[in-house]
JSON list of C-alpha atoms and ligand atoms in Angstrom, two decimals:
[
{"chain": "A", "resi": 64, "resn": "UNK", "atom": "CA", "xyz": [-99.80, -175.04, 118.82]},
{"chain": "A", "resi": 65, "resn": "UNK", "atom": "CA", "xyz": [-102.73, -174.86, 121.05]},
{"chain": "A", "resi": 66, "resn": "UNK", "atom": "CA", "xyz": [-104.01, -176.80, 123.17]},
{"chain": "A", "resi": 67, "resn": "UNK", "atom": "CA", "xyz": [-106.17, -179.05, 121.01]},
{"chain": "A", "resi": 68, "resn": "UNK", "atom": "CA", "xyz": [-103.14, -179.44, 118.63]},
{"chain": "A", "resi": 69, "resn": "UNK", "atom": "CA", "xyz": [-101.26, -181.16, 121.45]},
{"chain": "A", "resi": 70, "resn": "UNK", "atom": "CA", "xyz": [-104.02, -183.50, 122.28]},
{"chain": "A", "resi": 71, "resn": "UNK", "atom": "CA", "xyz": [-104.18, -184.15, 118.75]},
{"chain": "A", "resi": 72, "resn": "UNK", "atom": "CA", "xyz": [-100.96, -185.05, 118.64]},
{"chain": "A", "resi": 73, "resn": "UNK", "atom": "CA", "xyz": [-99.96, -186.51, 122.03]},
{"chain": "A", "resi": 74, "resn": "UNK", "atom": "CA", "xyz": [-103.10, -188.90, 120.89]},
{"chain": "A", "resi": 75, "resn": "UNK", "atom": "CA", "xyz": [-101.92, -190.28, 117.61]},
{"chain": "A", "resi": 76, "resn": "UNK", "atom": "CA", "xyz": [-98.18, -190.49, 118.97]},
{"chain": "A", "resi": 77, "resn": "UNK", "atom": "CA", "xyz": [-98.97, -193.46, 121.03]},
{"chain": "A", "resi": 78, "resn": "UNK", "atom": "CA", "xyz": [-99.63, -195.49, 118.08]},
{"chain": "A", "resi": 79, "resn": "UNK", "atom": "CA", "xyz": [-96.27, -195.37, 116.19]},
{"chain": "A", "resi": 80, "resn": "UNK", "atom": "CA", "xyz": [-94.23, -194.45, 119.96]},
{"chain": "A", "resi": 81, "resn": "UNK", "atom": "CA", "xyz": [-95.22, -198.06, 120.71]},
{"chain": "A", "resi": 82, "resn": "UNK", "atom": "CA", "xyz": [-93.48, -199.86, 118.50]},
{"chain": "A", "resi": 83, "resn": "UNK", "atom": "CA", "xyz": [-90.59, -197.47, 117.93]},
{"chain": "A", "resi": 84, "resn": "UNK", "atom": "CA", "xyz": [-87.84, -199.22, 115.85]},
{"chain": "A", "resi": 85, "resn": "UNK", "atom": "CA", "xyz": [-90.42, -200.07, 113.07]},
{"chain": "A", "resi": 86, "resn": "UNK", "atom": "CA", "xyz": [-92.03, -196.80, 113.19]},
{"chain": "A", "resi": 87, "resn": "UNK", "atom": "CA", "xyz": [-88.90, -195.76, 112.46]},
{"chain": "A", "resi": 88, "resn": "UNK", "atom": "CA", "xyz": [-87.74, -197.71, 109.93]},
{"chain": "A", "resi": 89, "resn": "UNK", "atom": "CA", "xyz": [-91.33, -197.70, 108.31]},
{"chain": "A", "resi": 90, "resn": "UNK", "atom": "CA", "xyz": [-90.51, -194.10, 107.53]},
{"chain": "A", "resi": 91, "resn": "UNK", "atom": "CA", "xyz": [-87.06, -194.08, 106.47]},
{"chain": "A", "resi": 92, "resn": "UNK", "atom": "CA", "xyz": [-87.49, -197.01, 103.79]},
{"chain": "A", "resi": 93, "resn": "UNK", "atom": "CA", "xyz": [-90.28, -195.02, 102.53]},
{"chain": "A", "resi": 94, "resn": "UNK", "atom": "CA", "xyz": [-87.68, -191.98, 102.60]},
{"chain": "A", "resi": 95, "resn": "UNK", "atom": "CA", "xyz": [-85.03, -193.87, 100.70]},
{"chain": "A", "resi": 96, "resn": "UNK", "atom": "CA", "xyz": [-87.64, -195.55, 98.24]},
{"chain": "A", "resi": 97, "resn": "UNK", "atom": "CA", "xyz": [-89.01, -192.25, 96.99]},
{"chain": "A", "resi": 98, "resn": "UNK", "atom": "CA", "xyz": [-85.40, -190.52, 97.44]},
{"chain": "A", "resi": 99, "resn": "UNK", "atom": "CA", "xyz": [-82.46, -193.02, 96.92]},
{"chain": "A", "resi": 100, "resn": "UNK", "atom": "CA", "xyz": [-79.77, -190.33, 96.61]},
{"chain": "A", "resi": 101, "resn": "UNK", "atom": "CA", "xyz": [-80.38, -190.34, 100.74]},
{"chain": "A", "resi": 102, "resn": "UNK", "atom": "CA", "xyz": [-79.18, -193.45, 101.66]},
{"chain": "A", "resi": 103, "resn": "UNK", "atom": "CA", "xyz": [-75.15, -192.73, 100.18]},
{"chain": "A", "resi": 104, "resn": "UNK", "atom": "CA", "xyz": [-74.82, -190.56, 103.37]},
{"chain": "A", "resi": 105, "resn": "UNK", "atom": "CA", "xyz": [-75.37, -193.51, 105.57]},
{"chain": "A", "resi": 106, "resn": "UNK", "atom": "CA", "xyz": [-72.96, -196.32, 106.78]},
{"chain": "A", "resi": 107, "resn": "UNK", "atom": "CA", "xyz": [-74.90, -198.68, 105.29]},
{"chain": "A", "resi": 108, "resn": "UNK", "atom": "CA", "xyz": [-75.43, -197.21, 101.65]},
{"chain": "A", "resi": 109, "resn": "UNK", "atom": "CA", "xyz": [-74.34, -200.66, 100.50]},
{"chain": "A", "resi": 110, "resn": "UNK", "atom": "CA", "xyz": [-77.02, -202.24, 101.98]},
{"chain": "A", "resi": 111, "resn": "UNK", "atom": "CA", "xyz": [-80.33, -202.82, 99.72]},
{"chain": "A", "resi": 112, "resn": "UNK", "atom": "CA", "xyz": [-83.15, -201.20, 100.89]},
{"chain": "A", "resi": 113, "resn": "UNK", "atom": "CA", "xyz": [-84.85, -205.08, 101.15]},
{"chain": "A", "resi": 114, "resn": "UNK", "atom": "CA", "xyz": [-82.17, -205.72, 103.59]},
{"chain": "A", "resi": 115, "resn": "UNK", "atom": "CA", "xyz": [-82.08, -202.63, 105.54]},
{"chain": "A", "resi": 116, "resn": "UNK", "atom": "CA", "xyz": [-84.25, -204.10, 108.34]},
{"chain": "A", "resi": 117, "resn": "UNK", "atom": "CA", "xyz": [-81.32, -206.58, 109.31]},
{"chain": "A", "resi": 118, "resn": "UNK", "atom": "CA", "xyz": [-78.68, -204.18, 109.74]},
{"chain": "A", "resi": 119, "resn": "UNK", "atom": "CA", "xyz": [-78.77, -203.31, 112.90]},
{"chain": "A", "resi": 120, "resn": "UNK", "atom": "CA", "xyz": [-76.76, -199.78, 112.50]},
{"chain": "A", "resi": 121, "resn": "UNK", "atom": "CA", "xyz": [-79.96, -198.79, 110.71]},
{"chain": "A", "resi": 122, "resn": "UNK", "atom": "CA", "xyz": [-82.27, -200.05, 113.36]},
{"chain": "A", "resi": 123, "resn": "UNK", "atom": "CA", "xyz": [-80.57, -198.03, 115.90]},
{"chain": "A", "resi": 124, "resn": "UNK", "atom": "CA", "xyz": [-80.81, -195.16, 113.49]},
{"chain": "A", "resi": 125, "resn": "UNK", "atom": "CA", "xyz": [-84.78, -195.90, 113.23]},
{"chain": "A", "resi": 126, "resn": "UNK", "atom": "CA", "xyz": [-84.94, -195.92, 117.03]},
{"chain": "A", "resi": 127, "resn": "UNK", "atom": "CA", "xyz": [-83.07, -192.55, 117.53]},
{"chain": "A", "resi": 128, "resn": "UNK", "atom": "CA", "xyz": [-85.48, -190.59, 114.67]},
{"chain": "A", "resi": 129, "resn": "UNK", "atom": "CA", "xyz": [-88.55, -191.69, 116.76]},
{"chain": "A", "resi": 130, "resn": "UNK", "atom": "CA", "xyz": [-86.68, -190.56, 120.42]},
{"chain": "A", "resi": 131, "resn": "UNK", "atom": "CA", "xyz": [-86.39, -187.15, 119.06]},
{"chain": "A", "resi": 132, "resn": "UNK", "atom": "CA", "xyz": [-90.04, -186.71, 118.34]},
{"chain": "A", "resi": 133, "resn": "UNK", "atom": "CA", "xyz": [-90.97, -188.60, 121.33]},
{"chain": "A", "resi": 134, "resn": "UNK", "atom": "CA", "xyz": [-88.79, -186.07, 123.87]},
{"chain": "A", "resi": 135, "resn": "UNK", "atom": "CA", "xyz": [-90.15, -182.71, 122.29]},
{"chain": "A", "resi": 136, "resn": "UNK", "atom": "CA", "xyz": [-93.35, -184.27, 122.54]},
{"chain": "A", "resi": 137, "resn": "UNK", "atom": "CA", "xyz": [-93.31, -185.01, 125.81]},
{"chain": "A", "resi": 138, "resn": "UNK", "atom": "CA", "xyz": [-92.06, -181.06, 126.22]},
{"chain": "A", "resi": 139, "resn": "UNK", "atom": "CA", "xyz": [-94.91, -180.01, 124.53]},
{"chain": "A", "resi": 140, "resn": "UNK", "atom": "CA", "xyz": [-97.14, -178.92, 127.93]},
{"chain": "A", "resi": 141, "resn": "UNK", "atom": "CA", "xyz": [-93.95, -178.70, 129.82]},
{"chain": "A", "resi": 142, "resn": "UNK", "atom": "CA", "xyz": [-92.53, -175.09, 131.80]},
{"chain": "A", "resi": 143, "resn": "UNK", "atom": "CA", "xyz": [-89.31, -173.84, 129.16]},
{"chain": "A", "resi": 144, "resn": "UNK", "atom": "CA", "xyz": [-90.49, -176.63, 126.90]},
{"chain": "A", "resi": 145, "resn": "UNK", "atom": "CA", "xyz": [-90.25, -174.37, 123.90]},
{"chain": "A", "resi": 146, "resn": "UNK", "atom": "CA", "xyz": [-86.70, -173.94, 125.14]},
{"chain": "A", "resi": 147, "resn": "UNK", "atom": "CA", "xyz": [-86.15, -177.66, 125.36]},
{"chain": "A", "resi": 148, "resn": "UNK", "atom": "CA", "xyz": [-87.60, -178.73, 121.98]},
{"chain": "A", "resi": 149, "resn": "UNK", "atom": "CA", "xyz": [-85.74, -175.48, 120.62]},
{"chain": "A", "resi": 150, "resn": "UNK", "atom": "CA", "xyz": [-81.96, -177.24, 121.79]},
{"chain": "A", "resi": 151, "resn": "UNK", "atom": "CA", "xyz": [-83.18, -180.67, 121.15]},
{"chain": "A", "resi": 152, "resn": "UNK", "atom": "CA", "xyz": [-83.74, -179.31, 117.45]},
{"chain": "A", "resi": 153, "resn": "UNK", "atom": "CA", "xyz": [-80.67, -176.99, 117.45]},
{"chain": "A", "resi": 154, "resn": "UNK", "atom": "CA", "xyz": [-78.52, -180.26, 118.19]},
{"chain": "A", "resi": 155, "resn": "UNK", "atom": "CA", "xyz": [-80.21, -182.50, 115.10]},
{"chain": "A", "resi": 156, "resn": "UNK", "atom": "CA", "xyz": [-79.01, -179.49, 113.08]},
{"chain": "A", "resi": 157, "resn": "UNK", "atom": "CA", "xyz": [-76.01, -179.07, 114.13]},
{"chain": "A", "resi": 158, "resn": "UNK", "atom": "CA", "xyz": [-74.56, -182.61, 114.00]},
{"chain": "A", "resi": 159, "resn": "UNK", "atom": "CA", "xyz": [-76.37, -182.65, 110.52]},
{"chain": "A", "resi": 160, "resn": "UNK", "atom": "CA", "xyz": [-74.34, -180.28, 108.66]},
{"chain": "A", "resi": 161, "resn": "UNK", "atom": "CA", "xyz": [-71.28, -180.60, 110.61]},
{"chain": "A", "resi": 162, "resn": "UNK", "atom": "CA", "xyz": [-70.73, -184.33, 110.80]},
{"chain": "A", "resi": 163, "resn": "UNK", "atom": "CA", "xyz": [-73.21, -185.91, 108.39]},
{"chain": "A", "resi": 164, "resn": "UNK", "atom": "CA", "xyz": [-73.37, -183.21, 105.96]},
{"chain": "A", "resi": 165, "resn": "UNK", "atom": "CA", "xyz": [-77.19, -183.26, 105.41]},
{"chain": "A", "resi": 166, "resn": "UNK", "atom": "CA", "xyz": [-78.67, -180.61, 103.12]},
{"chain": "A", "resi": 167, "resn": "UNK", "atom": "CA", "xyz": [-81.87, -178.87, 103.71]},
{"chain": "A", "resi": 168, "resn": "UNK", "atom": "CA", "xyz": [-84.01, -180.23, 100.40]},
{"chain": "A", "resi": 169, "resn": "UNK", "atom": "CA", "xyz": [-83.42, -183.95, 102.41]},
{"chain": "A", "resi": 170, "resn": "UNK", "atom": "CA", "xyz": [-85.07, -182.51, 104.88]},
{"chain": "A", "resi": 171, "resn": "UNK", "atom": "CA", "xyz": [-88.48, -182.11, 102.92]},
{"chain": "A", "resi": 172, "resn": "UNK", "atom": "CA", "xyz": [-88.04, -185.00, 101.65]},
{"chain": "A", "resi": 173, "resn": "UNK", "atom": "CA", "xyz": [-87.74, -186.93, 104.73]},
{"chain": "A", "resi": 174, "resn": "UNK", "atom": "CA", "xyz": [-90.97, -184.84, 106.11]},
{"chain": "A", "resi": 175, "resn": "UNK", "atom": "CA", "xyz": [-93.20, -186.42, 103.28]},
{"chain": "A", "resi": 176, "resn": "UNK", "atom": "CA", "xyz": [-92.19, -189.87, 104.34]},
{"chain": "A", "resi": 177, "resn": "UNK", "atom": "CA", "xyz": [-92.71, -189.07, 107.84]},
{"chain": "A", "resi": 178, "resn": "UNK", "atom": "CA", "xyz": [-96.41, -187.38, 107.04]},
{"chain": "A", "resi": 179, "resn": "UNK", "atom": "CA", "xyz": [-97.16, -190.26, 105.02]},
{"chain": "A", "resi": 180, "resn": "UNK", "atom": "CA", "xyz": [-96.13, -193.02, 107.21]},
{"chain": "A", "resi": 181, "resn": "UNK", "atom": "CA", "xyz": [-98.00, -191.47, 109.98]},
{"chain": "A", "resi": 182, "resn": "UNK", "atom": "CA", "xyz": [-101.15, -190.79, 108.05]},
{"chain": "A", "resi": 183, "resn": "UNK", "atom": "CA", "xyz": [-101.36, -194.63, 107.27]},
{"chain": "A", "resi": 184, "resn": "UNK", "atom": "CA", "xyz": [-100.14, -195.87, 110.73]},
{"chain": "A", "resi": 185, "resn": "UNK", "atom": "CA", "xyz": [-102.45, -193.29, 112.49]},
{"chain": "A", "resi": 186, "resn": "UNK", "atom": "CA", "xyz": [-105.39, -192.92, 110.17]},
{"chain": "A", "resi": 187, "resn": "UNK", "atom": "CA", "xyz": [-105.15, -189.42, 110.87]},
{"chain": "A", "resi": 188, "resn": "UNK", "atom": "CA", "xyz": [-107.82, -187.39, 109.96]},
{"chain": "A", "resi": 189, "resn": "UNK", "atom": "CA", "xyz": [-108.29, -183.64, 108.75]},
{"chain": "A", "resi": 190, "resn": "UNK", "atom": "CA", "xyz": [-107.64, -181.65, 111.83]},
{"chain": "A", "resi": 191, "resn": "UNK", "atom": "CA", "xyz": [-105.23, -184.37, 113.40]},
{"chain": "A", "resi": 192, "resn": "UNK", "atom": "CA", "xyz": [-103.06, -183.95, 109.91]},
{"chain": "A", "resi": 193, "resn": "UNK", "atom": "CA", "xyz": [-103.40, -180.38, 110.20]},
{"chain": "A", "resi": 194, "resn": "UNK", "atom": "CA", "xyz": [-102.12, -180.52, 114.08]},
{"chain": "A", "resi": 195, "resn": "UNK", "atom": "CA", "xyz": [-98.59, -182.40, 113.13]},
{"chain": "A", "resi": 196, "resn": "UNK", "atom": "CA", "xyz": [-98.32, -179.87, 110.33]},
{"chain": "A", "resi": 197, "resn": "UNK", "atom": "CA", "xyz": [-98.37, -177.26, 112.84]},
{"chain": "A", "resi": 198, "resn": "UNK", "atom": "CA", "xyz": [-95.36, -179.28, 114.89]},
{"chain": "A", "resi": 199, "resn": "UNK", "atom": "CA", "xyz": [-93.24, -180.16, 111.77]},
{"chain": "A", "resi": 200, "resn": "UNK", "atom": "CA", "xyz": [-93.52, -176.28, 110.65]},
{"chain": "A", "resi": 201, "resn": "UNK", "atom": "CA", "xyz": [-92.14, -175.70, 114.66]},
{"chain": "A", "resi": 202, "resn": "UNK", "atom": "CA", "xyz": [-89.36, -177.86, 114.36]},
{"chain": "A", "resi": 203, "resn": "UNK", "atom": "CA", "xyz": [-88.59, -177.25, 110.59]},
{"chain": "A", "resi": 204, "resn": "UNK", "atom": "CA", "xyz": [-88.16, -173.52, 111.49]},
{"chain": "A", "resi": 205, "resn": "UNK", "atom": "CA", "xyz": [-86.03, -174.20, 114.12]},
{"chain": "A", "resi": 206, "resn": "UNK", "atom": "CA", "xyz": [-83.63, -176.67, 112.29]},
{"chain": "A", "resi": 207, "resn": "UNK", "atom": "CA", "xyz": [-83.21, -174.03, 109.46]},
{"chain": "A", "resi": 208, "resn": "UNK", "atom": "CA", "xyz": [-82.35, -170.73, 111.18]},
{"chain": "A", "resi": 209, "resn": "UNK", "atom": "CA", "xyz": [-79.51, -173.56, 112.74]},
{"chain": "A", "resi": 210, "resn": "UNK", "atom": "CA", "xyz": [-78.65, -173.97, 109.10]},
{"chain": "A", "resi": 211, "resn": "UNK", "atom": "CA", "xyz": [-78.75, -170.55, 108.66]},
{"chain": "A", "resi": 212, "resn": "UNK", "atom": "CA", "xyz": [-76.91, -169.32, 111.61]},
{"chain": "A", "resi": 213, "resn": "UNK", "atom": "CA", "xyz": [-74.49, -172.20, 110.60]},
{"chain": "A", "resi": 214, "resn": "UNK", "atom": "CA", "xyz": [-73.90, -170.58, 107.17]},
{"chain": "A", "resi": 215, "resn": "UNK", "atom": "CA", "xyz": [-75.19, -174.19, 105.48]},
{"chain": "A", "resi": 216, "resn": "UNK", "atom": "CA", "xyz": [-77.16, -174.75, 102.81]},
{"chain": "B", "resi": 10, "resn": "LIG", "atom": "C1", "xyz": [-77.76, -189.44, 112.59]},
{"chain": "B", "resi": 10, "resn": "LIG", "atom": "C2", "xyz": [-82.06, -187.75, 114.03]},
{"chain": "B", "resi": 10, "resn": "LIG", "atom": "C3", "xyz": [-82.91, -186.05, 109.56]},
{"chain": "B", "resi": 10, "resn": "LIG", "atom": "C4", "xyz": [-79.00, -188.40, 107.98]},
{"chain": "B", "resi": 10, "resn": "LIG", "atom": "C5", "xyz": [-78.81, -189.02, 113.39]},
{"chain": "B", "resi": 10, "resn": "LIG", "atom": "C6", "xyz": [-78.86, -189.14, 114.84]},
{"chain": "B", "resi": 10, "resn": "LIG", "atom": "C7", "xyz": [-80.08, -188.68, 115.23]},
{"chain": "B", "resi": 10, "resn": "LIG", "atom": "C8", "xyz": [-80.79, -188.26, 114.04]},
{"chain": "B", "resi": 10, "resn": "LIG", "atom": "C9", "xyz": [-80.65, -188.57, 116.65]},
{"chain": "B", "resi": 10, "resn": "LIG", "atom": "C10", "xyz": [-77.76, -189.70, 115.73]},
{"chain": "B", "resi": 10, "resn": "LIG", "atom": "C11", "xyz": [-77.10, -188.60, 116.55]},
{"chain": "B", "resi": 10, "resn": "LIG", "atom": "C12", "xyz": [-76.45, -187.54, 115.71]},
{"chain": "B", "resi": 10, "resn": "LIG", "atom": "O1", "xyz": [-75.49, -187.84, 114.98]},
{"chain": "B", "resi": 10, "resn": "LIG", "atom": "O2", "xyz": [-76.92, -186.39, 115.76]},
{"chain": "B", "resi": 10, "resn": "LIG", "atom": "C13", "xyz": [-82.65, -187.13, 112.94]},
{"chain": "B", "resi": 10, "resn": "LIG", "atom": "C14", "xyz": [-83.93, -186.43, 112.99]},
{"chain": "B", "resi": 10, "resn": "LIG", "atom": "C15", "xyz": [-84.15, -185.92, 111.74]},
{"chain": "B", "resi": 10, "resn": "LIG", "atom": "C16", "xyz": [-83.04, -186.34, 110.90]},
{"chain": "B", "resi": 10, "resn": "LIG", "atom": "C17", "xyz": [-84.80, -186.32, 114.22]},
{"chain": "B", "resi": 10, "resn": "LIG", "atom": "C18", "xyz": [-85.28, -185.08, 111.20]},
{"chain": "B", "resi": 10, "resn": "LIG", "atom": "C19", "xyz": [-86.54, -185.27, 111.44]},
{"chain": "B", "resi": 10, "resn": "LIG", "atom": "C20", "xyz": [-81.97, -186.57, 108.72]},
{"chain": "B", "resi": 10, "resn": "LIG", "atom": "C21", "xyz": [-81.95, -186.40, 107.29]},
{"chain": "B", "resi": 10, "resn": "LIG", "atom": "C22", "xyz": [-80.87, -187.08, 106.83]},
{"chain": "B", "resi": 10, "resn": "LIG", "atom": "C23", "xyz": [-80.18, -187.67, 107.99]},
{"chain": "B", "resi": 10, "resn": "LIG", "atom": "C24", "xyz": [-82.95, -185.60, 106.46]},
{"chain": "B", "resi": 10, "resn": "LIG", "atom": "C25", "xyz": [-80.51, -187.17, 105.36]},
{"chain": "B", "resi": 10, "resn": "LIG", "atom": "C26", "xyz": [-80.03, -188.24, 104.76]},
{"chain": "B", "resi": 10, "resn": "LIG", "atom": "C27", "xyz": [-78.31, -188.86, 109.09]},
{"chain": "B", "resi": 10, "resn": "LIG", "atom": "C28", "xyz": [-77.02, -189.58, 109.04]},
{"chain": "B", "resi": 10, "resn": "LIG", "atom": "C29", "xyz": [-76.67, -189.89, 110.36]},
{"chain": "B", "resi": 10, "resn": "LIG", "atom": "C30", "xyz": [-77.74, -189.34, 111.21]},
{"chain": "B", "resi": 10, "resn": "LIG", "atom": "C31", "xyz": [-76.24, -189.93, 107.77]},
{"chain": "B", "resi": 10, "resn": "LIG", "atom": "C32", "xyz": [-75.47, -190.74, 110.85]},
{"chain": "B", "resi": 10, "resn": "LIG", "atom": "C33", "xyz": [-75.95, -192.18, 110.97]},
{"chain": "B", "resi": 10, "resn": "LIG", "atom": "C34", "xyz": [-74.92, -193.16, 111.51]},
{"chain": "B", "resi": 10, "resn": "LIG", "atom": "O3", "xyz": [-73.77, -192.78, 111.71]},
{"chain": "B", "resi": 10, "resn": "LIG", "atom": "O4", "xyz": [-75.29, -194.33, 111.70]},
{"chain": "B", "resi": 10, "resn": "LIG", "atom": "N1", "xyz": [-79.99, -188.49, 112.94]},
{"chain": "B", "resi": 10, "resn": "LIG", "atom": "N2", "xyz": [-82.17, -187.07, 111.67]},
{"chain": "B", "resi": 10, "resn": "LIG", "atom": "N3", "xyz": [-80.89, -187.34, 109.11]},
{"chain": "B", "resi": 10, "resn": "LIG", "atom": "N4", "xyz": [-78.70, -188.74, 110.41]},
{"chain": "B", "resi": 10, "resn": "LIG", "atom": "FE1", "xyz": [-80.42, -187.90, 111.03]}
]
């Protein structure tokens, strides 16, 4: 990422950052819309995607998505901030295969929710799509060699 990427990005992440828990949940109803078979590894499976913003398990699940992004943002200028967003990404993987048992194809399906979403939300144009690219690609990379390392699929 250089340094125009960041601004790109710091710049649009204020819009969803703001409102965090519908950001969120913005993304992962448009995640389980287009890809249903994603919501059985939830606690609330049984609850109908219409409902979903009631349940409160899933709004704390909305909030925690958007955290994640919003701390290895905030590393992005930072001294060892490669090493920060590198554990902070290492961790996401880990508790994904070991205690939710997450797959990597959800993975690209939750990224076209979360480009989506955020090209609405943000209006983001060429280059500013083109800059969050360049972070998902970062963190995708990272949470796979985890995988790998892992021995997961
Ligand atoms: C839990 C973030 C992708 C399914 C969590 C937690 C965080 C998180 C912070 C709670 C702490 C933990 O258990 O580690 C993320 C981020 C993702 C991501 C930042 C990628 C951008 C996915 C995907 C799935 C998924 C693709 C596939 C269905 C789950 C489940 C839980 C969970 C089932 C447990 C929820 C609960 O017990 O209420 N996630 N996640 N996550 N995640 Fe993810």
């Amino acid at each position: 990422l250089n340094a125009e990427d960041i601004a790109e990005i710091k710049k649009t992440w204020a819009i969803p950052v703001a409102t965090p828990t519908d950001s969120g949940a913005a993304i992962l109803i448009r995640f389980f819309t287009k890809y249903p078979s994603n919501l059985e590894k939830f606690p609330f499976r049984d609850v109908p995607v219409a409902e979903l913003n009631n349940s409160a398990r899933f709004r704390a699940h909305c909030g925690r998505i958007i955290k994640t992004f919003d701390q290895s943002i905030s590393q992005l200028e930072e001294e060892g901030g490669l090493q920060k967003i590198q554990e902070i990404w290492q961790g996401v993987a880990k508790s994904h295969v070991e205690r939710h048992n997450i797959a990597k194809p959800s993975y690209f399906e939750l990224r076209e929710a979360i480009v989506e979403v955020l090209s609405e939300a943000c209006n983001l144009n060429e280059r500013q799509a083109e800059a969050w690219n360049k972070l998902l690609d970062i963190v995708y990379d990272i949470i796979f060699k985890k995988y790998d390392d892992l021995g997961a699929q």
